[in-house]
Amino acid sequence: MAEPLTVVITGAAGQIAYSLLYSIAKGDVFGKDQPVILHLLDITPMMGVLEGVIMELQDCSISLVRNVIATADPLVAFKNVDAAFMVGAMPRKDGMERKDLLKANVKIFFEQGQAMDKVAKKTVKVLVVGNPANTNACILSKYAPSIPKENFTCLTRLDQNRAQAQIAAKLNVTADKVTNVIIWGNHSSTQFPDVAHAKVDLNGKVVPVREAINDDSYLKNDFVASVQQRGAAVIKARKLSSAMSAAKAAADHMHDWFFGTKGDNWVSMGVISDGSYGIQEGLMYSYPVRIADKKWTIVQGLSIDDFARGKLDATAAELKEELEAAIAECT
């Protein structure tokens, strides 16, 4: 059996982590034969709750879990980690503006970046889940300069999963039949869910989603708005932000980072922009990526029509404004 991977989950006493931990522990993320050592980070007042979470992990009786360390100290939590799920953040509440969320969370990632820079492995794979995820990931990377920028990503797989599910429901197929949906930009209401290059398997025949739906008005309006506003709709309905679906998406994201994408398929990940598709370098921007040997590459050469161009630029403008505000908070 392989040597154990050391995996840190921040905000480990919270709702997303509660769903995520079981998936990691039983091998859904890193493999059925991959032992793990779990580092669970949360704030001091949550240590009692975290103790209960650890009891439940023990009671699951999962042989892949070799050790569990609970701590409120980032220097302990990030010590020699191979993979990091940065879940801990103040959750968005009903009526909260993104700027308020940004101000509350940016200093958390500033401090955790400094700790990660000191003690984490330089090969660590980092996924930021806590919102505003794109900008938090930028801040984390900025203050962990010894770790390559391509090792930092943020979660837009949740948006991809939402978009795929909605297309699948519209066409009365299972979600796995829909591939190559793209989420461009920010994990916010400016994101652009794009099906211009997506495909669907209809009774064994693979056809473009656009052709199958045959309703451009729906795809440019109701579909886009529904995916963009899905997080807010969940909050309105359950009075809490997405947890189960966010945990599933985080598991999907990290699994594909470790095991790769298949054939011509791609997935959406928030990654550091290199200028592809005219997006400013240095923004943490969601692109379609293919993954091999634990390295992602942005899919190049996709056609972008005028409608899409406007959407890509609008979400990039929001990200630029967010990042500037976040850096101002840090200084």
JSON list of C-alpha atoms in Angstrom, two decimals, residues 168-321:
[
{"chain": "A", "resi": 168, "resn": "ALA", "atom": "CA", "xyz": [-29.28, 17.00, -18.26]},
{"chain": "A", "resi": 169, "resn": "ALA", "atom": "CA", "xyz": [-32.67, 17.69, -16.70]},
{"chain": "A", "resi": 170, "resn": "LYS", "atom": "CA", "xyz": [-33.70, 19.77, -19.71]},
{"chain": "A", "resi": 171, "resn": "LEU", "atom": "CA", "xyz": [-32.80, 16.89, -22.06]},
{"chain": "A", "resi": 172, "resn": "ASN", "atom": "CA", "xyz": [-34.06, 14.14, -19.74]},
{"chain": "A", "resi": 173, "resn": "VAL", "atom": "CA", "xyz": [-30.69, 12.36, -19.50]},
{"chain": "A", "resi": 174, "resn": "THR", "atom": "CA", "xyz": [-28.40, 11.57, -16.57]},
{"chain": "A", "resi": 175, "resn": "ALA", "atom": "CA", "xyz": [-25.78, 14.20, -15.70]},
{"chain": "A", "resi": 176, "resn": "ASP", "atom": "CA", "xyz": [-22.85, 12.00, -16.78]},
{"chain": "A", "resi": 177, "resn": "LYS", "atom": "CA", "xyz": [-24.13, 12.17, -20.37]},
{"chain": "A", "resi": 178, "resn": "VAL", "atom": "CA", "xyz": [-23.31, 15.91, -20.52]},
{"chain": "A", "resi": 179, "resn": "THR", "atom": "CA", "xyz": [-19.64, 16.87, -20.96]},
{"chain": "A", "resi": 180, "resn": "ASN", "atom": "CA", "xyz": [-17.44, 19.90, -21.62]},
{"chain": "A", "resi": 181, "resn": "VAL", "atom": "CA", "xyz": [-19.65, 22.54, -20.07]},
{"chain": "A", "resi": 182, "resn": "ILE", "atom": "CA", "xyz": [-17.38, 25.51, -19.22]},
{"chain": "A", "resi": 183, "resn": "ILE", "atom": "CA", "xyz": [-17.54, 27.91, -16.30]},
{"chain": "A", "resi": 184, "resn": "TRP", "atom": "CA", "xyz": [-15.62, 31.07, -17.16]},
{"chain": "A", "resi": 185, "resn": "GLY", "atom": "CA", "xyz": [-14.44, 33.60, -14.60]},
{"chain": "A", "resi": 186, "resn": "ASN", "atom": "CA", "xyz": [-15.51, 34.23, -11.03]},
{"chain": "A", "resi": 187, "resn": "HIS", "atom": "CA", "xyz": [-17.46, 32.00, -8.66]},
{"chain": "A", "resi": 188, "resn": "SER", "atom": "CA", "xyz": [-20.08, 34.73, -8.37]},
{"chain": "A", "resi": 189, "resn": "SER", "atom": "CA", "xyz": [-23.17, 35.99, -10.13]},
{"chain": "A", "resi": 190, "resn": "THR", "atom": "CA", "xyz": [-20.97, 37.23, -13.01]},
{"chain": "A", "resi": 191, "resn": "GLN", "atom": "CA", "xyz": [-19.66, 33.76, -13.90]},
{"chain": "A", "resi": 192, "resn": "PHE", "atom": "CA", "xyz": [-20.45, 32.57, -17.41]},
{"chain": "A", "resi": 193, "resn": "PRO", "atom": "CA", "xyz": [-21.75, 29.01, -17.80]},
{"chain": "A", "resi": 194, "resn": "ASP", "atom": "CA", "xyz": [-21.01, 28.24, -21.44]},
{"chain": "A", "resi": 195, "resn": "VAL", "atom": "CA", "xyz": [-22.34, 25.29, -23.45]},
{"chain": "A", "resi": 196, "resn": "ALA", "atom": "CA", "xyz": [-21.05, 26.42, -26.84]},
{"chain": "A", "resi": 197, "resn": "HIS", "atom": "CA", "xyz": [-18.56, 23.52, -26.84]},
{"chain": "A", "resi": 198, "resn": "ALA", "atom": "CA", "xyz": [-20.51, 21.08, -24.67]},
{"chain": "A", "resi": 199, "resn": "LYS", "atom": "CA", "xyz": [-21.72, 17.68, -25.84]},
{"chain": "A", "resi": 200, "resn": "VAL", "atom": "CA", "xyz": [-24.47, 15.31, -24.80]},
{"chain": "A", "resi": 201, "resn": "ASP", "atom": "CA", "xyz": [-24.92, 11.59, -25.37]},
{"chain": "A", "resi": 202, "resn": "LEU", "atom": "CA", "xyz": [-28.48, 11.05, -26.57]},
{"chain": "A", "resi": 203, "resn": "ASN", "atom": "CA", "xyz": [-29.25, 7.34, -26.91]},
{"chain": "A", "resi": 204, "resn": "GLY", "atom": "CA", "xyz": [-25.67, 6.55, -27.89]},
{"chain": "A", "resi": 205, "resn": "LYS", "atom": "CA", "xyz": [-25.24, 9.46, -30.29]},
{"chain": "A", "resi": 206, "resn": "VAL", "atom": "CA", "xyz": [-23.03, 12.36, -29.15]},
{"chain": "A", "resi": 207, "resn": "VAL", "atom": "CA", "xyz": [-24.34, 15.73, -30.34]},
{"chain": "A", "resi": 208, "resn": "PRO", "atom": "CA", "xyz": [-23.63, 19.38, -29.43]},
{"chain": "A", "resi": 209, "resn": "VAL", "atom": "CA", "xyz": [-25.71, 20.58, -26.49]},
{"chain": "A", "resi": 210, "resn": "ARG", "atom": "CA", "xyz": [-26.72, 23.67, -28.46]},
{"chain": "A", "resi": 211, "resn": "GLU", "atom": "CA", "xyz": [-28.15, 21.46, -31.19]},
{"chain": "A", "resi": 212, "resn": "ALA", "atom": "CA", "xyz": [-29.91, 19.20, -28.70]},
{"chain": "A", "resi": 213, "resn": "ILE", "atom": "CA", "xyz": [-31.49, 22.08, -26.76]},
{"chain": "A", "resi": 214, "resn": "ASN", "atom": "CA", "xyz": [-32.27, 24.06, -29.94]},
{"chain": "A", "resi": 215, "resn": "ASP", "atom": "CA", "xyz": [-33.20, 27.16, -27.97]},
{"chain": "A", "resi": 216, "resn": "ASP", "atom": "CA", "xyz": [-30.53, 29.88, -27.93]},
{"chain": "A", "resi": 217, "resn": "SER", "atom": "CA", "xyz": [-32.78, 32.25, -26.01]},
{"chain": "A", "resi": 218, "resn": "TYR", "atom": "CA", "xyz": [-32.96, 29.76, -23.13]},
{"chain": "A", "resi": 219, "resn": "LEU", "atom": "CA", "xyz": [-29.22, 29.09, -23.20]},
{"chain": "A", "resi": 220, "resn": "LYS", "atom": "CA", "xyz": [-28.31, 32.80, -23.17]},
{"chain": "A", "resi": 221, "resn": "ASN", "atom": "CA", "xyz": [-30.88, 33.91, -20.61]},
{"chain": "A", "resi": 222, "resn": "ASP", "atom": "CA", "xyz": [-32.71, 31.54, -18.26]},
{"chain": "A", "resi": 223, "resn": "PHE", "atom": "CA", "xyz": [-29.94, 28.92, -18.18]},
{"chain": "A", "resi": 224, "resn": "VAL", "atom": "CA", "xyz": [-27.15, 31.44, -17.50]},
{"chain": "A", "resi": 225, "resn": "ALA", "atom": "CA", "xyz": [-29.15, 33.29, -14.86]},
{"chain": "A", "resi": 226, "resn": "SER", "atom": "CA", "xyz": [-30.21, 30.07, -13.13]},
{"chain": "A", "resi": 227, "resn": "VAL", "atom": "CA", "xyz": [-26.62, 28.82, -12.75]},
{"chain": "A", "resi": 228, "resn": "GLN", "atom": "CA", "xyz": [-25.36, 32.25, -11.70]},
{"chain": "A", "resi": 229, "resn": "GLN", "atom": "CA", "xyz": [-28.02, 32.57, -9.00]},
{"chain": "A", "resi": 230, "resn": "ARG", "atom": "CA", "xyz": [-28.11, 28.96, -7.81]},
{"chain": "A", "resi": 231, "resn": "GLY", "atom": "CA", "xyz": [-26.04, 29.63, -4.69]},
{"chain": "A", "resi": 232, "resn": "ALA", "atom": "CA", "xyz": [-28.34, 32.46, -3.65]},
{"chain": "A", "resi": 233, "resn": "ALA", "atom": "CA", "xyz": [-31.38, 30.25, -4.31]},
{"chain": "A", "resi": 234, "resn": "VAL", "atom": "CA", "xyz": [-29.98, 27.56, -2.01]},
{"chain": "A", "resi": 235, "resn": "ILE", "atom": "CA", "xyz": [-29.38, 30.12, 0.74]},
{"chain": "A", "resi": 236, "resn": "LYS", "atom": "CA", "xyz": [-32.91, 31.46, 0.36]},
{"chain": "A", "resi": 237, "resn": "ALA", "atom": "CA", "xyz": [-34.38, 27.96, 0.58]},
{"chain": "A", "resi": 238, "resn": "ARG", "atom": "CA", "xyz": [-32.35, 26.39, 3.40]},
{"chain": "A", "resi": 239, "resn": "LYS", "atom": "CA", "xyz": [-31.14, 29.59, 5.14]},
{"chain": "A", "resi": 240, "resn": "LEU", "atom": "CA", "xyz": [-27.60, 28.25, 4.83]},
{"chain": "A", "resi": 241, "resn": "SER", "atom": "CA", "xyz": [-25.08, 28.17, 2.01]},
{"chain": "A", "resi": 242, "resn": "SER", "atom": "CA", "xyz": [-24.46, 25.08, -0.13]},
{"chain": "A", "resi": 243, "resn": "ALA", "atom": "CA", "xyz": [-22.72, 22.31, 1.80]},
{"chain": "A", "resi": 244, "resn": "MET", "atom": "CA", "xyz": [-23.38, 18.80, 0.46]},
{"chain": "A", "resi": 245, "resn": "SER", "atom": "CA", "xyz": [-23.03, 19.89, -3.18]},
{"chain": "A", "resi": 246, "resn": "ALA", "atom": "CA", "xyz": [-19.95, 22.01, -2.41]},
{"chain": "A", "resi": 247, "resn": "ALA", "atom": "CA", "xyz": [-18.28, 19.05, -0.70]},
{"chain": "A", "resi": 248, "resn": "LYS", "atom": "CA", "xyz": [-19.06, 16.79, -3.67]},
{"chain": "A", "resi": 249, "resn": "ALA", "atom": "CA", "xyz": [-17.63, 19.36, -6.08]},
{"chain": "A", "resi": 250, "resn": "ALA", "atom": "CA", "xyz": [-14.47, 19.79, -3.98]},
{"chain": "A", "resi": 251, "resn": "ALA", "atom": "CA", "xyz": [-13.99, 16.03, -4.01]},
{"chain": "A", "resi": 252, "resn": "ASP", "atom": "CA", "xyz": [-14.51, 15.95, -7.80]},
{"chain": "A", "resi": 253, "resn": "HIS", "atom": "CA", "xyz": [-12.00, 18.79, -8.31]},
{"chain": "A", "resi": 254, "resn": "MET", "atom": "CA", "xyz": [-9.20, 17.21, -6.25]},
{"chain": "A", "resi": 255, "resn": "HIS", "atom": "CA", "xyz": [-9.85, 13.71, -7.59]},
{"chain": "A", "resi": 256, "resn": "ASP", "atom": "CA", "xyz": [-9.45, 14.92, -11.17]},
{"chain": "A", "resi": 257, "resn": "TRP", "atom": "CA", "xyz": [-6.32, 16.90, -10.24]},
{"chain": "A", "resi": 258, "resn": "PHE", "atom": "CA", "xyz": [-4.72, 13.70, -8.93]},
{"chain": "A", "resi": 259, "resn": "PHE", "atom": "CA", "xyz": [-6.08, 11.24, -11.52]},
{"chain": "A", "resi": 260, "resn": "GLY", "atom": "CA", "xyz": [-6.47, 13.41, -14.63]},
{"chain": "A", "resi": 261, "resn": "THR", "atom": "CA", "xyz": [-9.17, 14.04, -17.21]},
{"chain": "A", "resi": 262, "resn": "LYS", "atom": "CA", "xyz": [-10.13, 11.53, -19.88]},
{"chain": "A", "resi": 263, "resn": "GLY", "atom": "CA", "xyz": [-9.66, 11.86, -23.64]},
{"chain": "A", "resi": 264, "resn": "ASP", "atom": "CA", "xyz": [-10.82, 15.17, -25.06]},
{"chain": "A", "resi": 265, "resn": "ASN", "atom": "CA", "xyz": [-12.91, 16.01, -22.02]},
{"chain": "A", "resi": 266, "resn": "TRP", "atom": "CA", "xyz": [-12.14, 18.95, -19.78]},
{"chain": "A", "resi": 267, "resn": "VAL", "atom": "CA", "xyz": [-13.27, 20.32, -16.43]},
{"chain": "A", "resi": 268, "resn": "SER", "atom": "CA", "xyz": [-13.59, 23.84, -15.04]},
{"chain": "A", "resi": 269, "resn": "MET", "atom": "CA", "xyz": [-11.09, 25.03, -12.44]},
{"chain": "A", "resi": 270, "resn": "GLY", "atom": "CA", "xyz": [-10.19, 28.43, -11.11]},
{"chain": "A", "resi": 271, "resn": "VAL", "atom": "CA", "xyz": [-6.48, 28.83, -11.96]},
{"chain": "A", "resi": 272, "resn": "ILE", "atom": "CA", "xyz": [-3.96, 31.63, -12.26]},
{"chain": "A", "resi": 273, "resn": "SER", "atom": "CA", "xyz": [-4.46, 33.32, -15.62]},
{"chain": "A", "resi": 274, "resn": "ASP", "atom": "CA", "xyz": [-1.51, 33.36, -18.02]},
{"chain": "A", "resi": 275, "resn": "GLY", "atom": "CA", "xyz": [-3.31, 35.75, -20.36]},
{"chain": "A", "resi": 276, "resn": "SER", "atom": "CA", "xyz": [-5.27, 33.05, -22.21]},
{"chain": "A", "resi": 277, "resn": "TYR", "atom": "CA", "xyz": [-8.45, 34.26, -23.91]},
{"chain": "A", "resi": 278, "resn": "GLY", "atom": "CA", "xyz": [-7.45, 37.88, -23.28]},
{"chain": "A", "resi": 279, "resn": "ILE", "atom": "CA", "xyz": [-7.81, 37.66, -19.48]},
{"chain": "A", "resi": 280, "resn": "GLN", "atom": "CA", "xyz": [-5.41, 39.72, -17.39]},
{"chain": "A", "resi": 281, "resn": "GLU", "atom": "CA", "xyz": [-2.45, 37.69, -16.09]},
{"chain": "A", "resi": 282, "resn": "GLY", "atom": "CA", "xyz": [-2.46, 37.01, -12.37]},
{"chain": "A", "resi": 283, "resn": "LEU", "atom": "CA", "xyz": [-6.23, 36.82, -11.86]},
{"chain": "A", "resi": 284, "resn": "MET", "atom": "CA", "xyz": [-7.59, 33.57, -10.44]},
{"chain": "A", "resi": 285, "resn": "TYR", "atom": "CA", "xyz": [-9.97, 32.83, -13.30]},
{"chain": "A", "resi": 286, "resn": "SER", "atom": "CA", "xyz": [-12.06, 29.78, -14.10]},
{"chain": "A", "resi": 287, "resn": "TYR", "atom": "CA", "xyz": [-11.03, 28.14, -17.37]},
{"chain": "A", "resi": 288, "resn": "PRO", "atom": "CA", "xyz": [-11.60, 24.80, -19.06]},
{"chain": "A", "resi": 289, "resn": "VAL", "atom": "CA", "xyz": [-8.58, 22.64, -18.24]},
{"chain": "A", "resi": 290, "resn": "ARG", "atom": "CA", "xyz": [-7.25, 19.21, -19.08]},
{"chain": "A", "resi": 291, "resn": "ILE", "atom": "CA", "xyz": [-5.17, 17.40, -16.48]},
{"chain": "A", "resi": 292, "resn": "ALA", "atom": "CA", "xyz": [-2.38, 14.84, -16.84]},
{"chain": "A", "resi": 293, "resn": "ASP", "atom": "CA", "xyz": [0.32, 13.78, -14.36]},
{"chain": "A", "resi": 294, "resn": "LYS", "atom": "CA", "xyz": [-1.24, 16.05, -11.72]},
{"chain": "A", "resi": 295, "resn": "LYS", "atom": "CA", "xyz": [-0.69, 19.12, -13.91]},
{"chain": "A", "resi": 296, "resn": "TRP", "atom": "CA", "xyz": [-3.46, 21.19, -15.44]},
{"chain": "A", "resi": 297, "resn": "THR", "atom": "CA", "xyz": [-3.29, 23.02, -18.75]},
{"chain": "A", "resi": 298, "resn": "ILE", "atom": "CA", "xyz": [-5.79, 25.55, -20.07]},
{"chain": "A", "resi": 299, "resn": "VAL", "atom": "CA", "xyz": [-7.66, 24.31, -23.15]},
{"chain": "A", "resi": 300, "resn": "GLN", "atom": "CA", "xyz": [-6.64, 26.56, -26.02]},
{"chain": "A", "resi": 301, "resn": "GLY", "atom": "CA", "xyz": [-8.19, 27.52, -29.33]},
{"chain": "A", "resi": 302, "resn": "LEU", "atom": "CA", "xyz": [-11.89, 27.52, -28.42]},
{"chain": "A", "resi": 303, "resn": "SER", "atom": "CA", "xyz": [-14.01, 29.92, -30.44]},
{"chain": "A", "resi": 304, "resn": "ILE", "atom": "CA", "xyz": [-15.48, 32.84, -28.46]},
{"chain": "A", "resi": 305, "resn": "ASP", "atom": "CA", "xyz": [-18.40, 34.69, -30.03]},
{"chain": "A", "resi": 306, "resn": "ASP", "atom": "CA", "xyz": [-19.37, 38.29, -29.24]},
{"chain": "A", "resi": 307, "resn": "PHE", "atom": "CA", "xyz": [-21.93, 37.25, -26.61]},
{"chain": "A", "resi": 308, "resn": "ALA", "atom": "CA", "xyz": [-19.37, 35.10, -24.79]},
{"chain": "A", "resi": 309, "resn": "ARG", "atom": "CA", "xyz": [-16.67, 37.76, -25.12]},
{"chain": "A", "resi": 310, "resn": "GLY", "atom": "CA", "xyz": [-18.80, 40.25, -23.23]},
{"chain": "A", "resi": 311, "resn": "LYS", "atom": "CA", "xyz": [-19.45, 37.71, -20.46]},
{"chain": "A", "resi": 312, "resn": "LEU", "atom": "CA", "xyz": [-15.76, 36.74, -20.14]},
{"chain": "A", "resi": 313, "resn": "ASP", "atom": "CA", "xyz": [-14.71, 40.38, -19.87]},
{"chain": "A", "resi": 314, "resn": "ALA", "atom": "CA", "xyz": [-17.42, 41.31, -17.37]},
{"chain": "A", "resi": 315, "resn": "THR", "atom": "CA", "xyz": [-16.46, 38.59, -14.90]},
{"chain": "A", "resi": 316, "resn": "ALA", "atom": "CA", "xyz": [-12.76, 39.44, -15.35]},
{"chain": "A", "resi": 317, "resn": "ALA", "atom": "CA", "xyz": [-13.50, 43.08, -14.49]},
{"chain": "A", "resi": 318, "resn": "GLU", "atom": "CA", "xyz": [-15.20, 41.99, -11.27]},
{"chain": "A", "resi": 319, "resn": "LEU", "atom": "CA", "xyz": [-12.23, 39.80, -10.36]},
{"chain": "A", "resi": 320, "resn": "LYS", "atom": "CA", "xyz": [-9.79, 42.64, -10.97]},
{"chain": "A", "resi": 321, "resn": "GLU", "atom": "CA", "xyz": [-11.82, 44.93, -8.70]}
]
